[in-house]
Amino acid sequence: MRVKLLKLELQDGSKVKATADIQLGSLLVIRGVKLVRVDSGRLVVYMPSYPEGKKYFAAVEIKDLNVLAEIETLLLGAYPKLAQGNRKEKSK
């Protein structure tokens, strides 16, 4: 399935580094995908979630592992370019 990045925005949050909107083929748009820096230091992709009581539950689940890998590759590849461009802008 073709995964297209519609929007990627840096966030000021301590753990959430960016949010994204993606499109899966001509079928579906998912808004609010998060790139989160976990305690080990690596970036992890999280699908949108919603709170229920004190817990959070996935609002979107990608069951096809190939599609999930494609989403992760796309977002983890695009983030460094965006972050580097932002650092250049701040240093001017």
XYZ file of N, CA, C and O in Angstrom:
368
model
N 0.853 -1.179 0.000
C 0.000 0.000 0.000
C 0.893 1.234 0.000
O 1.888 1.282 0.701
N 0.515 2.215 -0.761
C 1.286 3.443 -0.815
C 0.962 4.315 0.389
O -0.201 4.602 0.660
N 2.003 4.719 1.116
C 1.847 5.595 2.276
C 2.413 6.957 1.902
O 3.552 7.058 1.450
N 1.612 7.984 2.094
C 2.020 9.346 1.728
C 2.021 10.220 2.975
O 1.069 10.195 3.757
N 3.083 10.992 3.135
C 3.179 11.937 4.244
C 2.500 13.234 3.833
O 2.905 13.871 2.863
N 1.446 13.604 4.538
C 0.710 14.832 4.227
C 1.259 16.023 5.007
O 1.334 17.135 4.483
N 1.629 15.780 6.266
C 2.109 16.873 7.122
C 2.981 16.289 8.218
O 2.678 15.239 8.767
N 4.079 16.996 8.526
C 4.943 16.622 9.631
C 5.343 17.907 10.324
O 5.918 18.796 9.706
N 5.001 18.019 11.609
C 5.277 19.242 12.373
C 6.055 18.914 13.629
O 5.702 17.986 14.363
N 7.104 19.685 13.892
C 7.856 19.541 15.130
C 7.003 19.981 16.301
O 6.185 20.894 16.178
N 7.198 19.340 17.452
C 6.479 19.689 18.674
C 7.486 20.089 19.747
O 8.611 19.618 19.757
N 7.069 20.942 20.659
C 7.943 21.399 21.732
C 7.918 20.486 22.950
O 8.636 20.720 23.900
N 7.084 19.453 22.931
C 6.963 18.557 24.081
C 8.273 17.851 24.378
O 9.122 17.672 23.514
N 8.453 17.455 25.625
C 9.704 16.822 26.022
C 9.878 15.452 25.362
O 10.971 15.105 24.961
N 8.826 14.678 25.225
C 8.943 13.351 24.616
C 8.376 13.307 23.205
O 8.919 12.624 22.350
N 7.268 14.004 22.952
C 6.687 14.030 21.605
C 7.504 15.010 20.773
O 7.521 16.205 21.041
N 8.188 14.482 19.774
C 9.087 15.301 18.955
C 8.411 15.843 17.710
O 8.786 16.886 17.201
N 7.402 15.117 17.199
C 6.698 15.570 15.996
C 5.350 14.873 15.907
O 5.155 13.801 16.488
N 4.441 15.503 15.172
C 3.164 14.879 14.843
C 3.028 14.882 13.330
O 3.576 15.742 12.643
N 2.296 13.895 12.825
C 2.175 13.740 11.382
C 0.759 13.364 10.988
O 0.012 12.781 11.779
N 0.431 13.708 9.751
C -0.778 13.220 9.102
C -0.303 12.400 7.912
O 0.579 12.839 7.161
N -0.864 11.205 7.755
C -0.460 10.330 6.658
C -1.686 9.852 5.901
O -2.805 9.863 6.423
N -1.468 9.428 4.664
C -2.547 8.877 3.852
C -2.159 7.478 3.413
O -1.037 7.255 2.946
N -3.067 6.534 3.571
C -2.853 5.158 3.147
C -3.611 4.929 1.846
O -4.842 4.866 1.836
N -2.855 4.870 0.761
C -3.462 4.708 -0.556
C -4.459 5.822 -0.819
O -4.235 6.974 -0.452
N -5.570 5.483 -1.439
C -6.650 6.460 -1.628
C -7.790 6.139 -0.669
O -8.905 6.607 -0.832
N -7.454 5.359 0.361
C -8.470 4.809 1.248
C -8.681 5.595 2.531
O -9.810 5.806 2.965
N -7.587 6.047 3.163
C -7.696 6.515 4.540
C -6.648 7.576 4.853
O -5.496 7.459 4.436
N -7.030 8.587 5.632
C -6.102 9.582 6.170
C -6.087 9.406 7.681
O -7.141 9.317 8.307
N -4.882 9.342 8.250
C -4.730 9.240 9.699
C -4.039 10.499 10.178
O -2.927 10.814 9.747
N -4.708 11.226 11.052
C -4.163 12.479 11.595
C -3.693 12.241 13.030
O -4.296 11.484 13.769
N -2.616 12.928 13.408
C -2.161 12.865 14.789
C -1.241 11.703 15.118
O -1.161 11.283 16.273
N -0.535 11.169 14.115
C 0.472 10.144 14.390
C 1.625 10.845 15.113
O 2.020 11.950 14.752
N 2.167 10.214 16.150
C 3.206 10.863 16.965
C 4.550 10.172 16.805
O 4.624 8.950 16.712
N 5.608 10.978 16.798
C 6.975 10.488 16.917
C 7.422 10.817 18.330
O 7.492 11.989 18.705
N 7.711 9.793 19.117
C 8.020 9.961 20.533
C 9.432 9.449 20.805
O 9.811 8.364 20.355
N 10.204 10.248 21.538
C 11.536 9.809 21.979
C 11.345 9.054 23.289
O 10.913 9.610 24.277
N 11.646 7.753 23.265
C 11.478 6.911 24.453
C 12.737 6.974 25.309
O 13.758 7.534 24.904
N 12.661 6.390 26.506
C 13.756 6.475 27.477
C 15.092 5.980 26.937
O 16.140 6.471 27.328
N 15.076 5.019 26.023
C 16.328 4.499 25.460
C 16.961 5.480 24.474
O 18.081 5.291 24.038
N 16.206 6.534 24.111
C 16.725 7.546 23.206
C 16.279 7.396 21.766
O 16.468 8.294 20.948
N 15.661 6.271 21.436
C 15.241 6.098 20.049
C 13.849 6.677 19.821
O 13.083 6.883 20.762
N 13.540 6.947 18.554
C 12.230 7.463 18.181
C 11.291 6.304 17.873
O 11.685 5.343 17.213
N 10.055 6.418 18.350
C 9.036 5.394 18.131
C 7.803 6.070 17.551
O 7.439 7.178 17.956
N 7.159 5.402 16.605
C 5.929 5.906 15.984
C 4.732 5.381 16.768
O 4.628 4.177 17.014
N 3.834 6.296 17.167
C 2.608 5.927 17.874
C 1.405 6.408 17.076
O 1.343 7.574 16.682
N 0.458 5.502 16.869
C -0.787 5.872 16.217
C -1.628 6.694 17.193
O -1.400 6.657 18.407
N -2.603 7.445 16.690
C -3.458 8.251 17.577
C -4.111 7.380 18.644
O -4.430 6.213 18.411
N -4.309 7.977 19.819
C -4.934 7.263 20.930
C -5.913 8.191 21.641
O -5.929 9.399 21.403
N -6.713 7.597 22.499
C -7.685 8.372 23.264
C -7.669 7.898 24.717
O -7.413 6.722 24.990
N -7.941 8.819 25.658
C -7.948 8.420 27.072
C -9.300 7.828 27.462
O -10.347 8.250 26.990
N -9.227 6.846 28.325
C -10.428 6.298 28.943
C -10.052 5.999 30.378
O -9.319 5.060 30.656
N -10.529 6.847 31.268
C -10.097 6.751 32.654
C -8.645 7.178 32.755
O -8.260 8.215 32.239
N -7.824 6.336 33.360
C -6.404 6.658 33.510
C -5.538 5.987 32.444
O -4.325 6.100 32.484
N -6.165 5.295 31.487
C -5.425 4.580 30.446
C -5.677 5.204 29.081
O -6.674 5.888 28.874
N -4.743 4.940 28.163
C -4.890 5.361 26.770
C -5.058 4.131 25.900
O -4.415 3.105 26.138
N -5.918 4.240 24.903
C -6.193 3.147 23.986
C -5.974 3.610 22.554
O -6.238 4.772 22.222
N -5.516 2.699 21.716
C -5.259 3.017 20.311
C -6.564 3.355 19.603
O -7.533 2.606 19.680
N -6.578 4.484 18.917
C -7.731 4.859 18.103
C -7.609 4.237 16.717
O -8.600 4.043 16.024
N -6.367 3.923 16.333
C -6.082 3.315 15.033
C -5.095 2.184 15.257
O -4.098 2.362 15.952
N -5.378 1.034 14.678
C -4.441 -0.091 14.728
C -4.120 -0.512 13.299
O -5.022 -0.744 12.510
N -2.843 -0.594 12.991
C -2.412 -1.073 11.681
C -2.113 -2.562 11.838
O -1.154 -2.942 12.499
N -2.920 -3.395 11.241
C -2.784 -4.846 11.392
C -1.762 -5.440 10.421
O -1.182 -6.474 10.700
N -1.561 -4.793 9.279
C -0.609 -5.282 8.287
C 0.785 -4.779 8.661
O 1.056 -3.572 8.610
N 1.670 -5.679 9.069
C 3.001 -5.296 9.539
C 3.843 -4.644 8.442
O 4.701 -3.817 8.732
N 3.589 -5.000 7.180
C 4.310 -4.359 6.076
C 3.920 -2.894 5.947
O 4.768 -2.039 5.706
N 2.648 -2.593 6.109
C 2.179 -1.205 6.054
C 2.724 -0.438 7.255
O 3.198 0.698 7.105
N 2.723 -1.039 8.428
C 3.271 -0.393 9.616
C 4.756 -0.087 9.425
O 5.219 1.011 9.750
N 5.494 -1.020 8.866
C 6.925 -0.796 8.604
C 7.121 0.333 7.600
O 8.048 1.149 7.740
N 6.260 0.415 6.608
C 6.341 1.488 5.608
C 6.079 2.852 6.258
O 6.764 3.829 5.965
N 5.109 2.916 7.150
C 4.809 4.159 7.879
C 6.005 4.565 8.726
O 6.438 5.725 8.703
N 6.561 3.614 9.463
C 7.708 3.911 10.324
C 8.904 4.387 9.504
O 9.571 5.363 9.857
N 9.186 3.719 8.400
C 10.309 4.109 7.539
C 10.116 5.519 6.996
O 11.052 6.331 6.999
N 8.910 5.825 6.560
C 8.608 7.152 6.022
C 8.806 8.238 7.076
O 9.513 9.227 6.847
N 8.213 8.065 8.250
C 8.278 9.098 9.284
C 9.667 9.225 9.896
O 10.162 10.344 10.106
N 10.314 8.096 10.182
C 11.641 8.149 10.781
C 12.673 8.676 9.789
O 13.699 9.228 10.189
N 12.399 8.554 8.499
C 13.277 9.123 7.479
C 13.069 10.612 7.296
O 14.020 11.363 7.027
N 11.839 11.075 7.435
C 11.526 12.495 7.220
C 11.873 13.359 8.428
O 12.220 14.530 8.271
N 11.800 12.810 9.630
C 12.003 13.604 10.844
C 13.379 14.264 10.936
O 13.456 15.460 11.219
N 14.485 13.548 10.704
C 15.797 14.209 10.848
C 15.970 15.415 9.928
O 16.569 16.411 10.316
N 15.431 15.328 8.728
C 15.522 16.446 7.781
C 14.767 17.662 8.314
O 15.245 18.785 8.242
N 13.583 17.427 8.861
C 12.785 18.516 9.419
C 13.465 19.108 10.641
O 13.571 20.320 10.780
N 13.961 18.263 11.525
C 14.623 18.735 12.745
C 15.903 19.498 12.418
O 16.189 20.537 13.010
N 16.672 19.010 11.442
C 17.906 19.679 11.052
C 17.602 21.045 10.432
O 18.258 22.026 10.723
N 16.580 21.101 9.585
C 16.171 22.372 9.002
C 15.732 23.366 10.053
O 16.010 24.555 9.955
N 15.065 22.879 11.090
C 14.619 23.751 12.184
C 15.805 24.282 12.971
O 15.816 25.451 13.374
N 16.834 23.465 13.200
C 18.028 23.911 13.909
C 18.737 25.004 13.119
O 19.222 25.973 13.684
N 18.788 24.855 11.788
C 19.437 25.866 10.943
C 18.698 27.196 11.049
O 19.287 28.256 11.114
N 17.360 27.137 11.053
C 16.539 28.350 11.149
C 16.781 29.054 12.484
O 16.872 30.268 12.543
N 16.875 28.291 13.574
C 17.057 28.884 14.903
C 18.434 29.508 15.062
O 18.610 30.447 15.823
N 19.445 29.005 14.336
C 20.797 29.522 14.485
C 21.035 30.792 13.685
O 22.066 31.433 13.815
N 20.104 31.174 12.828
C 20.258 32.414 12.023
C 20.049 33.638 12.864
O 19.390 33.713 13.807
